[in-house]
Tab-separated table of C-alpha atoms and ligand atoms in Angstrom:
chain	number	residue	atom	x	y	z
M	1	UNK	CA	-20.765	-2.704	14.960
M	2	UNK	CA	-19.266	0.374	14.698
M	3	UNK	CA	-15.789	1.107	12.693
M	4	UNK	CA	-13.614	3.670	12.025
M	5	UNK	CA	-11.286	3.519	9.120
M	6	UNK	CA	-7.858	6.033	9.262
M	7	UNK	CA	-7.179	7.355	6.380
M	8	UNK	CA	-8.071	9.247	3.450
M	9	UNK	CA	-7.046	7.503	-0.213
M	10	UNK	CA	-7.822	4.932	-2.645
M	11	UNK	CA	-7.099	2.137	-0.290
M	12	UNK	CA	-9.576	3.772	2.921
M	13	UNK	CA	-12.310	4.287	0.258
M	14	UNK	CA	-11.792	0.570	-0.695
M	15	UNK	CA	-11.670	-0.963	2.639
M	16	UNK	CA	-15.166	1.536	3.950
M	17	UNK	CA	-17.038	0.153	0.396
M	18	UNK	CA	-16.388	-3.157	1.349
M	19	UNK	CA	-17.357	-2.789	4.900
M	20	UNK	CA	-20.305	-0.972	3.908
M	21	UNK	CA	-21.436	-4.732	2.869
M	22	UNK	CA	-21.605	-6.184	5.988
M	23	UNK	CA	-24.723	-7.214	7.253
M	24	UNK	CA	-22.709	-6.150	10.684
M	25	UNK	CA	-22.129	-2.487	10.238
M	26	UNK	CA	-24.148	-0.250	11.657
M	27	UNK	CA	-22.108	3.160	11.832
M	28	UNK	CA	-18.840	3.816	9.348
M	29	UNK	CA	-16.494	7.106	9.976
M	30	UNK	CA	-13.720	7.619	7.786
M	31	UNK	CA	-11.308	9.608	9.462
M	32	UNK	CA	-10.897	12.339	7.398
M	33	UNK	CA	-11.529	10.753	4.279
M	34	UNK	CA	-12.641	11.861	0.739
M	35	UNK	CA	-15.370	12.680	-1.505
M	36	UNK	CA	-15.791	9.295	-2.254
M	37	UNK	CA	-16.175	8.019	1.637
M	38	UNK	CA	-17.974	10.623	2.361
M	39	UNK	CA	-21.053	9.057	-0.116
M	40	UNK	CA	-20.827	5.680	2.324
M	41	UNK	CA	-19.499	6.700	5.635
M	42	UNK	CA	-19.727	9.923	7.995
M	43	UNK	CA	-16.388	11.510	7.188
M	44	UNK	CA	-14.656	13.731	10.301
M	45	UNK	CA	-12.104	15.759	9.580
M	46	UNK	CA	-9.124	15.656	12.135
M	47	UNK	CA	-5.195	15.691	11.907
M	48	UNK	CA	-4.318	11.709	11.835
M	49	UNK	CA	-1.168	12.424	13.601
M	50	UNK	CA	-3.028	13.746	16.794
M	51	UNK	CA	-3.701	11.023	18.447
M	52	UNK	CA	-5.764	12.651	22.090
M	53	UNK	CA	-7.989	14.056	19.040
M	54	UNK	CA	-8.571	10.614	17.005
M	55	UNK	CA	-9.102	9.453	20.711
M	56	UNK	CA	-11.670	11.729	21.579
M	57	UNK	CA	-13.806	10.947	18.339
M	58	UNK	CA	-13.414	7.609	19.073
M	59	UNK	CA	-14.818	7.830	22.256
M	60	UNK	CA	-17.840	10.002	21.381
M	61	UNK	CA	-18.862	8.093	18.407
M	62	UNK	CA	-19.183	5.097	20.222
M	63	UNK	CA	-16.334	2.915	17.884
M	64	UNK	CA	-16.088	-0.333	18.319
M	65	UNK	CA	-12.714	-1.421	16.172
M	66	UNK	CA	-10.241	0.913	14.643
M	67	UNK	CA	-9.043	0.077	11.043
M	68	UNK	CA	-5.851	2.080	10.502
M	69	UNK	CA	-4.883	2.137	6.302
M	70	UNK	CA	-1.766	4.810	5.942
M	71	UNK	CA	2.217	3.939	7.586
M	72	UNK	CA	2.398	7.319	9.232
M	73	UNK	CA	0.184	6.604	12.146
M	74	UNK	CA	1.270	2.891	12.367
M	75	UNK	CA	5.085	4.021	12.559
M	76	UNK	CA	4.466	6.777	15.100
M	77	UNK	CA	2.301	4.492	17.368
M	78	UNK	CA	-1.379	4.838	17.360
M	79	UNK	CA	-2.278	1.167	17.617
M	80	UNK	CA	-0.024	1.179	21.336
M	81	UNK	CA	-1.922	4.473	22.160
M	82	UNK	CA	-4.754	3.204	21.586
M	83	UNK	CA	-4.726	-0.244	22.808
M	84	UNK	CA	-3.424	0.737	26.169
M	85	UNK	CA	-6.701	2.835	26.047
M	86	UNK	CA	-8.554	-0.225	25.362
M	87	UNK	CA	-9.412	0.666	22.103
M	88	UNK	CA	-9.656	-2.002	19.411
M	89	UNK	CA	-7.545	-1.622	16.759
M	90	UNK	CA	-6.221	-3.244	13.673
M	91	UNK	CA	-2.644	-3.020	12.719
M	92	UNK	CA	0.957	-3.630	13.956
M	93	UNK	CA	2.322	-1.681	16.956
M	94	UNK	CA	4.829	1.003	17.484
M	95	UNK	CA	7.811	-1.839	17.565
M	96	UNK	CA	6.850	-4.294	14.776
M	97	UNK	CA	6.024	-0.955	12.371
M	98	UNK	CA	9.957	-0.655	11.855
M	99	UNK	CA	9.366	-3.420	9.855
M	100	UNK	CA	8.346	-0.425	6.902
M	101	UNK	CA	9.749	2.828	9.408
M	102	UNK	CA	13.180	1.399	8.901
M	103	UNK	CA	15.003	-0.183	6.022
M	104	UNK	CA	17.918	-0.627	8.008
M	105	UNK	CA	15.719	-2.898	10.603
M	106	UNK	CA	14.207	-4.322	7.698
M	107	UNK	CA	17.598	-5.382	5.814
M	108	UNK	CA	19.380	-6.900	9.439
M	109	UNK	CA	16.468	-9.015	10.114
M	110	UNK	CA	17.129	-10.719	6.674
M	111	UNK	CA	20.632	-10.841	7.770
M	112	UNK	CA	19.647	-12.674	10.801
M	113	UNK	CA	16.511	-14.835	9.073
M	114	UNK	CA	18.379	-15.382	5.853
M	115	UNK	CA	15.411	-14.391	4.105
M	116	UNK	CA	16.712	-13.379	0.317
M	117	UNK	CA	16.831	-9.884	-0.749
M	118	UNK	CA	19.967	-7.556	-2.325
M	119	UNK	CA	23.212	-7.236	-0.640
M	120	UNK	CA	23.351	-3.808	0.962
M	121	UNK	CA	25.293	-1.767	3.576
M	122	UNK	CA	23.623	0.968	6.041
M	123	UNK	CA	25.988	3.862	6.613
M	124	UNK	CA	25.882	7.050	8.866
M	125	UNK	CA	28.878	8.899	6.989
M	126	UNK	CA	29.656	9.897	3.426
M	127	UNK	CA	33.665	7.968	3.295
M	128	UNK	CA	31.875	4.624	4.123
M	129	UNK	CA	29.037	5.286	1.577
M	130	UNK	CA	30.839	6.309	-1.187
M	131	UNK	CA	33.798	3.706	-0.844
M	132	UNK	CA	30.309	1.118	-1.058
M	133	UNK	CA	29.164	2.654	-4.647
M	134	UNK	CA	32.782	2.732	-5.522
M	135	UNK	CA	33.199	-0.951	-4.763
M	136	UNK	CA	29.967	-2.379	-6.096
M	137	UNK	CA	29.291	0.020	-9.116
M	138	UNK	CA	25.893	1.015	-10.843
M	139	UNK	CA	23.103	0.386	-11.674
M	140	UNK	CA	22.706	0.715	-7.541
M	141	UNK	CA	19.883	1.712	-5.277
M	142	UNK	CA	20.000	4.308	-2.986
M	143	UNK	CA	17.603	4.274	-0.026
M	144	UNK	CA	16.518	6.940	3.136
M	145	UNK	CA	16.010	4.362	5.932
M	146	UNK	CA	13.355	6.465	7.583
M	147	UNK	CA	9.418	7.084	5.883
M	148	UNK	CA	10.099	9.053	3.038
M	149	UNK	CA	6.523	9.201	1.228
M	150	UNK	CA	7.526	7.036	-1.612
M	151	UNK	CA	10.238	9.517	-2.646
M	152	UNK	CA	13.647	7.980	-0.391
M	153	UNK	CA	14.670	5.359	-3.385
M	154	UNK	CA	16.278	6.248	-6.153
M	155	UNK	CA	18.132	3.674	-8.698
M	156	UNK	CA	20.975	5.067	-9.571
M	157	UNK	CA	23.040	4.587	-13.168
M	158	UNK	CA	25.650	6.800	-12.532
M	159	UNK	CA	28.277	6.875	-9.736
M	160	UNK	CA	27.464	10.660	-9.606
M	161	UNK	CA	23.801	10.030	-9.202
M	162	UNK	CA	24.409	7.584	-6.317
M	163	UNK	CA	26.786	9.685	-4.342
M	164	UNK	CA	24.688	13.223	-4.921
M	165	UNK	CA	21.471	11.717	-3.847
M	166	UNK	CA	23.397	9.527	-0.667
M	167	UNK	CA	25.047	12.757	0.106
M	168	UNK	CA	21.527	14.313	0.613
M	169	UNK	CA	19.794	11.460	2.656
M	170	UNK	CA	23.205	12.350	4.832
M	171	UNK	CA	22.610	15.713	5.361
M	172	UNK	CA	18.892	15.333	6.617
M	173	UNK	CA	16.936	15.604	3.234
M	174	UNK	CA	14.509	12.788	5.004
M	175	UNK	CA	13.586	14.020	8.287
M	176	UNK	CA	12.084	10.827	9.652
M	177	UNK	CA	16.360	9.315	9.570
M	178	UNK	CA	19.818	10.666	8.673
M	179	UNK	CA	20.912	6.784	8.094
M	180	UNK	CA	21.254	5.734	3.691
M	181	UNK	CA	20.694	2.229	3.003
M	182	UNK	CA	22.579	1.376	0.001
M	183	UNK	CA	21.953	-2.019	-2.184
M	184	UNK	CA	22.455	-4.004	-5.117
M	185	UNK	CA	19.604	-3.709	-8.214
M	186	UNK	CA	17.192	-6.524	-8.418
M	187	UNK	CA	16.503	-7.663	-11.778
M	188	UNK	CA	13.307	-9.317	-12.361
M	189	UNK	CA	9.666	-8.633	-12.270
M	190	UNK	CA	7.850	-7.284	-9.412
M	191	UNK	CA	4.942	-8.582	-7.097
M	192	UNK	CA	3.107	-7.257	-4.006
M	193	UNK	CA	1.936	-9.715	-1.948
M	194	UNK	CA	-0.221	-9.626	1.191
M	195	UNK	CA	-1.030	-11.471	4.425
M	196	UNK	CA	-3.341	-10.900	7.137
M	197	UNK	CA	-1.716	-11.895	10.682
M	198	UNK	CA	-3.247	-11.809	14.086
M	199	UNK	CA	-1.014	-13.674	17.024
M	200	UNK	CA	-1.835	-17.061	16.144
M	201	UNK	CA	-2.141	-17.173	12.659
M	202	UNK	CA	-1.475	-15.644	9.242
M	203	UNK	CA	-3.591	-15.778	6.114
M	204	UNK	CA	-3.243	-15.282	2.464
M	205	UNK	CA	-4.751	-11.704	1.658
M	206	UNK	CA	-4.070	-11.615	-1.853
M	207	UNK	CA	-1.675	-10.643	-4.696
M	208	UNK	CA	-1.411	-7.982	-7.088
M	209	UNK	CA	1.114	-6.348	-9.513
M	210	UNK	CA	1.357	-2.977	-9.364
M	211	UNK	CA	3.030	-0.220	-11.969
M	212	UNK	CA	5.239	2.290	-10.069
M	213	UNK	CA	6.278	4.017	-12.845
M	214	UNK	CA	4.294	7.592	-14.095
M	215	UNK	CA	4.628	6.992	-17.654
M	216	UNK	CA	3.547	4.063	-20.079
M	217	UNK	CA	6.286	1.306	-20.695
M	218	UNK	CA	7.554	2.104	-17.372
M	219	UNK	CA	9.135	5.244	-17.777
M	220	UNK	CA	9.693	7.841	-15.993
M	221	UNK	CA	9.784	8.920	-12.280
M	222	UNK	CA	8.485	6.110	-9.099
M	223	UNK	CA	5.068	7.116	-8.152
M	224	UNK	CA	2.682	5.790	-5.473
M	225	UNK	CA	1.422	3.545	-7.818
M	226	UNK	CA	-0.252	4.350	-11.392
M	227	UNK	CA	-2.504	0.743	-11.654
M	228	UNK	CA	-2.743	-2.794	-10.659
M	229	UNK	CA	-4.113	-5.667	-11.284
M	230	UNK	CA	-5.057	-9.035	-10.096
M	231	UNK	CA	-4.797	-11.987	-9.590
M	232	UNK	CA	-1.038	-11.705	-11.353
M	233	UNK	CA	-0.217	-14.888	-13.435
M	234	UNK	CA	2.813	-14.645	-11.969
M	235	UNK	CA	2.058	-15.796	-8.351
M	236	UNK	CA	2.436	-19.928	-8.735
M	237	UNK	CA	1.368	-22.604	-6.379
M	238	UNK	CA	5.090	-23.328	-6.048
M	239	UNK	CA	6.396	-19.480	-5.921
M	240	UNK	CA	3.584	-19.028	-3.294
M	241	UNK	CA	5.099	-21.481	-1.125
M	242	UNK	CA	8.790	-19.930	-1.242
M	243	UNK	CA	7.733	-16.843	-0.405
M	244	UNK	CA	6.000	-18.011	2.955
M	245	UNK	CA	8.847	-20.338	3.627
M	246	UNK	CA	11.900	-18.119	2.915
M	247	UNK	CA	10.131	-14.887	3.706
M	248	UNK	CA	7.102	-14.500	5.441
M	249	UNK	CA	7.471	-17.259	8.164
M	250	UNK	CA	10.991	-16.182	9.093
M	251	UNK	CA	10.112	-12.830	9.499
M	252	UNK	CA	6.433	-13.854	11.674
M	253	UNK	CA	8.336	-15.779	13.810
M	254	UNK	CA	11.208	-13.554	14.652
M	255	UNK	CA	8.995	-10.704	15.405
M	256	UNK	CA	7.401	-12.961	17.739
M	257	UNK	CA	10.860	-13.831	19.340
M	258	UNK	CA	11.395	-10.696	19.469
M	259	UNK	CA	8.423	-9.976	22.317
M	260	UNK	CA	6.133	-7.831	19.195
M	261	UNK	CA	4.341	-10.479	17.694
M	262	UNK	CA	3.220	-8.492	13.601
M	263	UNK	CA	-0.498	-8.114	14.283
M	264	UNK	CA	-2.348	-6.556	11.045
M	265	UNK	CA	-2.205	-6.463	6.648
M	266	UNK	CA	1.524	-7.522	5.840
M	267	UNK	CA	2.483	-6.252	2.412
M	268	UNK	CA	6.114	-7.896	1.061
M	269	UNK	CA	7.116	-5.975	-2.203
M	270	UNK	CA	8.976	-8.531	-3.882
M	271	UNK	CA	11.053	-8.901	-6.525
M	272	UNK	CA	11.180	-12.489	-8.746
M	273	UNK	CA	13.714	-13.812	-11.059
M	274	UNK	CA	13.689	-16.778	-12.536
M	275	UNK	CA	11.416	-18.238	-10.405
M	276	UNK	CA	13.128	-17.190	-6.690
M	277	UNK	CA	11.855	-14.625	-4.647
M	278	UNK	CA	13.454	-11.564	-2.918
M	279	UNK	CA	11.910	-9.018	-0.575
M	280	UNK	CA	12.289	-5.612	-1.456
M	281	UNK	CA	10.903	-4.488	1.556
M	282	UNK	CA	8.159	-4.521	4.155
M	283	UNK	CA	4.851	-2.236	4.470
M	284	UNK	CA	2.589	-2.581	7.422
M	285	UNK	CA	-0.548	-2.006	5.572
M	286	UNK	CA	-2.471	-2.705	2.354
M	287	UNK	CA	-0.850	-1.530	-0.548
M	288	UNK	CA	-2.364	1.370	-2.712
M	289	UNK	CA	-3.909	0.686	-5.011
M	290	UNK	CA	-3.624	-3.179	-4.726
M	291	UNK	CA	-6.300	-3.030	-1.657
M	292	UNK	CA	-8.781	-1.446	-4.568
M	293	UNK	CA	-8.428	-4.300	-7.075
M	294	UNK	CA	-8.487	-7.022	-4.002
M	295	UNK	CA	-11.551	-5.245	-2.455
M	296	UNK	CA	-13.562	-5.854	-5.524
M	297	UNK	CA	-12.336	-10.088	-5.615
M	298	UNK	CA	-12.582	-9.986	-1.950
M	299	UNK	CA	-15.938	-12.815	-1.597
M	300	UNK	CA	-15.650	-12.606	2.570
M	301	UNK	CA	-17.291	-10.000	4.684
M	302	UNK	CA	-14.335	-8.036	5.385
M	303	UNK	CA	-15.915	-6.668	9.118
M	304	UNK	CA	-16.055	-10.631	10.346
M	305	UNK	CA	-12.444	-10.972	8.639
M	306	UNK	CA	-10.897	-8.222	11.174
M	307	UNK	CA	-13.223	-9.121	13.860
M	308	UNK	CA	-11.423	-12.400	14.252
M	309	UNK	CA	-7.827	-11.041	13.510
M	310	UNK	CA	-8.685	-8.083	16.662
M	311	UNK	CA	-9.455	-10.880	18.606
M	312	UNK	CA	-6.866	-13.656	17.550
M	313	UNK	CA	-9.571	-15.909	16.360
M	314	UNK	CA	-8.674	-16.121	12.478
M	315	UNK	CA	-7.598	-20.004	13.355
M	316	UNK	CA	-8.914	-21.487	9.622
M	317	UNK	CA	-11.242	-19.274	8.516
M	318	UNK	CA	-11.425	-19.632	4.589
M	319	UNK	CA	-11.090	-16.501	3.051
M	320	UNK	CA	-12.853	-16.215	-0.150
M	321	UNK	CA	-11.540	-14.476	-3.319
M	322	UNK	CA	-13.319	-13.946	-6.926
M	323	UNK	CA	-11.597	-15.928	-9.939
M	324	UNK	CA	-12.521	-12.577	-11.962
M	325	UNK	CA	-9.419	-10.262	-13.288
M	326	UNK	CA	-10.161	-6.475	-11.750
M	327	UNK	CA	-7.692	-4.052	-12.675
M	328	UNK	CA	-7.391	-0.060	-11.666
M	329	UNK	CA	-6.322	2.850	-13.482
M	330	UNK	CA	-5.118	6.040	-11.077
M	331	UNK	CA	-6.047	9.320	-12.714
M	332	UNK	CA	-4.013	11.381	-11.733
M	333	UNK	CA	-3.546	15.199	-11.143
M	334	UNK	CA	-1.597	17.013	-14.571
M	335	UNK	CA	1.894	17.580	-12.875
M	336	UNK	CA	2.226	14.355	-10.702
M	337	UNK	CA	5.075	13.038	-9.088
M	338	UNK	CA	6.028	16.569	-8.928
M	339	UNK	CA	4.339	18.862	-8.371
M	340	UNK	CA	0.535	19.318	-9.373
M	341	UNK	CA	-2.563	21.345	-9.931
M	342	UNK	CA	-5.251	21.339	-6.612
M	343	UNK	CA	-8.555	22.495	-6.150
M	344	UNK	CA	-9.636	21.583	-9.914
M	345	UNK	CA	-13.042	20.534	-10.533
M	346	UNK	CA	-13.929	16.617	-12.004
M	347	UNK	CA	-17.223	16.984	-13.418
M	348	UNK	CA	-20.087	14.013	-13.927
M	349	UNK	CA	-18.623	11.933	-11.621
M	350	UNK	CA	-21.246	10.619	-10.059
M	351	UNK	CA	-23.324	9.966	-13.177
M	352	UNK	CA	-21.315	7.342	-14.262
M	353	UNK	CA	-22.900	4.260	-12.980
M	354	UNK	CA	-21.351	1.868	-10.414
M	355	UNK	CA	-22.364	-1.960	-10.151
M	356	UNK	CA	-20.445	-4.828	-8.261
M	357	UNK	CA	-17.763	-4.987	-11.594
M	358	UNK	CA	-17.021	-1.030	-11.793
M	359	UNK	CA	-16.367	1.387	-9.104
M	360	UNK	CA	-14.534	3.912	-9.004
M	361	UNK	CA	-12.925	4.888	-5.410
M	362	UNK	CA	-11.363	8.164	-4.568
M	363	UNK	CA	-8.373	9.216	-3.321
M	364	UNK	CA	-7.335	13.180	-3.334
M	365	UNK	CA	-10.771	14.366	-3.795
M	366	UNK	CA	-12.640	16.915	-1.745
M	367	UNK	CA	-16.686	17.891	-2.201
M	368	UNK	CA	-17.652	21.317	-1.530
M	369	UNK	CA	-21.268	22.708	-2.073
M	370	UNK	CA	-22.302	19.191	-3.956
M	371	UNK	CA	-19.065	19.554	-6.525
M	372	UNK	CA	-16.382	17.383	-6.632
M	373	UNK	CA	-12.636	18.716	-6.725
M	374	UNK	CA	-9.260	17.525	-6.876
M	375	UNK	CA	-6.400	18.169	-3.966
M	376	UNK	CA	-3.832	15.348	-4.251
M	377	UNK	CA	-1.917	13.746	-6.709
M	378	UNK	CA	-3.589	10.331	-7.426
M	379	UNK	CA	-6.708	11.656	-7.763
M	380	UNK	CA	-9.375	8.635	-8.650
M	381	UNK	CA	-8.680	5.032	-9.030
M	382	UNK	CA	-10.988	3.609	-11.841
M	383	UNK	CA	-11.810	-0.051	-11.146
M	384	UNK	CA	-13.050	-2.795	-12.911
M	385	UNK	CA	-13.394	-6.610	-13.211
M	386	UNK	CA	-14.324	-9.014	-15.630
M	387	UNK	CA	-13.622	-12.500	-16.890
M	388	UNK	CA	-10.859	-11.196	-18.885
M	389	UNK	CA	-7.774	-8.754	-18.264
M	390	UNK	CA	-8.094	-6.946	-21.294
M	391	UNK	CA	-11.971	-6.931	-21.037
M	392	UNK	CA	-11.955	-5.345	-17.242
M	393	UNK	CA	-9.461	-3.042	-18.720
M	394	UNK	CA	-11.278	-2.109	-21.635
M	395	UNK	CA	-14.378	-1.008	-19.340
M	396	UNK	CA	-11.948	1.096	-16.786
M	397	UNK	CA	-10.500	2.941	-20.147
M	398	UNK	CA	-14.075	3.289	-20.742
M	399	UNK	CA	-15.568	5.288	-17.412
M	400	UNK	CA	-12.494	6.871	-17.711
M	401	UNK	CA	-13.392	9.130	-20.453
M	402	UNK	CA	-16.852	9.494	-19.015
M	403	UNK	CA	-15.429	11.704	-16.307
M	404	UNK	CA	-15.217	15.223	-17.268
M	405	UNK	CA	-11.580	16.403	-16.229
M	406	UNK	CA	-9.076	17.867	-18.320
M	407	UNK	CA	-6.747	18.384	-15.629
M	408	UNK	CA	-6.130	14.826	-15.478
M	409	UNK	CA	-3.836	11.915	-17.077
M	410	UNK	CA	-3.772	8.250	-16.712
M	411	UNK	CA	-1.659	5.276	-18.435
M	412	UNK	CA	-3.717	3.503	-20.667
M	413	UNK	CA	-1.192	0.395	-20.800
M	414	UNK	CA	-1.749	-0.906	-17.004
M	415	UNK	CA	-1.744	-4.949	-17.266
M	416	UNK	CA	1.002	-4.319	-20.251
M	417	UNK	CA	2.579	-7.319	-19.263
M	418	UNK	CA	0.091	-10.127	-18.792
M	419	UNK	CA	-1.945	-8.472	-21.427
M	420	UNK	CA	0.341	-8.361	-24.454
M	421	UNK	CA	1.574	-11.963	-23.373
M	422	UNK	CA	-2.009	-13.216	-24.601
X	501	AMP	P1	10.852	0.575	-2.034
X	501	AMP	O1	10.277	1.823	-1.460
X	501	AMP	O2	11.988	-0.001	-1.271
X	501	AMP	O3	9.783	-0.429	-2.393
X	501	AMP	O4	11.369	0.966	-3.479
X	501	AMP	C1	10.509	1.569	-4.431
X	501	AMP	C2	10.711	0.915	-5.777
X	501	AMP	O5	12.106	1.022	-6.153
X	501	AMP	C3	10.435	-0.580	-5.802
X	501	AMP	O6	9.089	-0.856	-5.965
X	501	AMP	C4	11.278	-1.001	-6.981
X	501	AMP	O7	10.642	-0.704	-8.195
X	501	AMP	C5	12.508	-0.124	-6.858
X	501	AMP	N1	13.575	-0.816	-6.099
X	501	AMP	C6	13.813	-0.727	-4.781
X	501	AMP	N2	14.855	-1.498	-4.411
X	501	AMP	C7	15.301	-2.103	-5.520
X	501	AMP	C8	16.375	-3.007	-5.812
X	501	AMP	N3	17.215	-3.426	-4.876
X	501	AMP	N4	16.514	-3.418	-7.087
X	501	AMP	C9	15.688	-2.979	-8.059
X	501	AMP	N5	14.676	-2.104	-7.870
X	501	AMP	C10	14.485	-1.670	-6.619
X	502	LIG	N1	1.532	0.396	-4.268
X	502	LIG	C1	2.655	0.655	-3.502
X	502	LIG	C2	2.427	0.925	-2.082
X	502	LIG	O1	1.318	0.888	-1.585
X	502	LIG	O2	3.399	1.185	-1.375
């Protein structure tokens, strides 16, 4: 078969290496992709948000199912353009997408479901907003309701903080939504868990723990995502069962009520304390860079697994995951969150050798005449897996200071928590 995977980060270089396995594949395009896809797959370079042009590529290269990994496209409606074209493509449409597009759709449908998560108000004016803060006090979280590229929350700890950063979401700083979601802080720890849902069913896809923050000990600004691991300790037989029951379910079934039955990777970003779950929200994809660590547990061809879900037919199928620990480090640009140095060279990167327990998959990289440079912020995501946490970590830390980049920083403490525990 032929696939195309959308996308060019961690998570789309993680998804194309484990497609690359399939005894099924016969042509991979990663559309545009990175350095690192562009080893394993035929990388073309076109704007992901114009859709006539990913249709036209589609077309000519003969593509057989559609694999879309970034929100942007989702949210904007690629999988309806395409599908009324008759293309075959994984992921949620247009309608179900608000599900991550909109925090305010996100926090009434807990309202209606009763699925747990903080008490919050969604306001269009500044009066309303700020007599909210007033009332509830900090810490508080302060949300854009629209896509805001990871940068739309902010938890607040002064009343200042809240009603400066509310006043901005207000005035249009976000242009995807002038609407501010305001809520309660969640204490607790945190947990990404995922699901893979076609119309009939909906399968566990994993569960990871991610580190948000850009500096070790969790400091510092959110990022993307600076490491994760799995399987987290944290995810219990029991917990694993709330979380479907009070959460997942609720929220499968009333998108199905609703007419837009969620087709595609569900990702609920939860927060857990003392044992109860809360959602924290909704993404409509794999998470980056959970899909990296779950690619390399991930013991079922990954083609067959969205083969089925395109076609309805995942029924009972018994996905298959590897008991090892694989953990990933993000290297990441000097400068990141803010802003960061481009076009920077990474030297002996592909010397360092790869097997089935190390890889390392790229994210903002770029090759030009057979060298390697940097253009985004998370730059490389250095993966490993082993019997042990602390072991798989060991051996990331180690390729890590094989590559040749002084431009570059990592946290050397991902896994802090279920490592020092030991
Ligand atoms: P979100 O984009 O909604 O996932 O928020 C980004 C990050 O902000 C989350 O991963 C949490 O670390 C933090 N966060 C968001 N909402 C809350 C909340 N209500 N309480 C505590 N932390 C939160
Ligand atoms: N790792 C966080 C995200 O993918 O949104």
């Amino acid at each position: 078969m032929n696939l195309a995977v959308i996308g060019s980060g961690g998570r789309e270089h993680a998804i194309c290496y484990k497609l690359k396995q399939s005894p099924k594949i016969k042509k991979l395009i990663c559309i545009p992709g990175n350095a690192g896809t562009e080893k394993i797959a035929e990388n073309i370079k076109e704007d992901i948000s114009d859709f006539d042009a990913l249709y036209k590529i589609i077309k000519k290269q003969n593509v057989d199912i559609v694999i879309i990994g970034p929100e942007l496209p989702l949210v904007k409606g690629l999988v309806d353009y395409l599908s009324e074209k008759k293309v075959r493509v994984f992921g949620p449409d247009k309608f179900a997408s608000q599900l991550e597009g909109s925090k305010a759709f996100m926090k009434n449908l807990c309202k209606k479901n009763n699925i747990p998560t903080a008490n919050y108000g969604v306001f269009n004016n500044f009066d309303d907003a700020s007599n909210f803060i007033k009332k509830h006090g900090v810490p508080i979280v302060v949300k854009a309701d629209g896509l805001a590229a990871g940068k739309g929350v902010s938890v607040c700890k002064s009343i200042e903080e809240a009603l400066k950063n509310t006043k901005e979401i207000l005035n249009g700083k976000f242009k995807s939504s002038n609407q501010v979601v305001i809520e309660e802080f969640l204490e607790g720890e945190e947990l990404s868990y995922f699901v893979i849902v076609d119309k009939n069913s909906c399968l566990f896809f994993g569960s990871a723990q991610d580190h948000k923050r850009v500096g070790e000990g969790d400091t510092g600004p959110n990022t993307g995502g600076m490491g994760a691991y799995s399987p987290p300790p944290l995810l219990t037989a029991q917990l694993e069962n709330k979380i479907n029951k009070k959460i997942i379910k609720p929220t499968l079934k009333f998108m199905k009520d609703l007419g837009h039955p969620y087709k595609g990777f569900l990702y609920a970003g939860l927060m857990i304390k003392n044992g109860e779950p809360y959602l924290i929200e909704y993404n409509i994809r794999m998470g980056d860079p959970e899909c990296q660590v779950l690619m390399m547990r991930l013991n079922t061809d990954l083609l067959e697994i969205i083969d089925l879900a395109t076609k309805d037919k995942l029924g009972n199928l018994k996905i298959k995951w590897s008991n090892k620990n694989s953990i990933t480090i993000v290297l990441c640009a000097k400068g990141y969150p803010s802003n960061y140095i481009k076009n920077s060279e990474i030297k002996n990167l592909f010397n360092i050798s790869s097997d089935e327990n190390n890889q390392i998959f790229h994210a903002g990289t770029y090759l030009k005449n057979n060298k390697t440079y940097s253009i985004g912020g998370r730059v490389l995501n250095v993966t490993s897996s082993s019997e042990s946490l602390v072991k798989a970590r060991n051996n990331s830390l180690k390729n890590i200071t094989k590559i040749n980049w002084a431009d570059g920083f990592f946290r050397k403490d991902i896994g802090w928590r279920v490592i020092n525990d030991k």
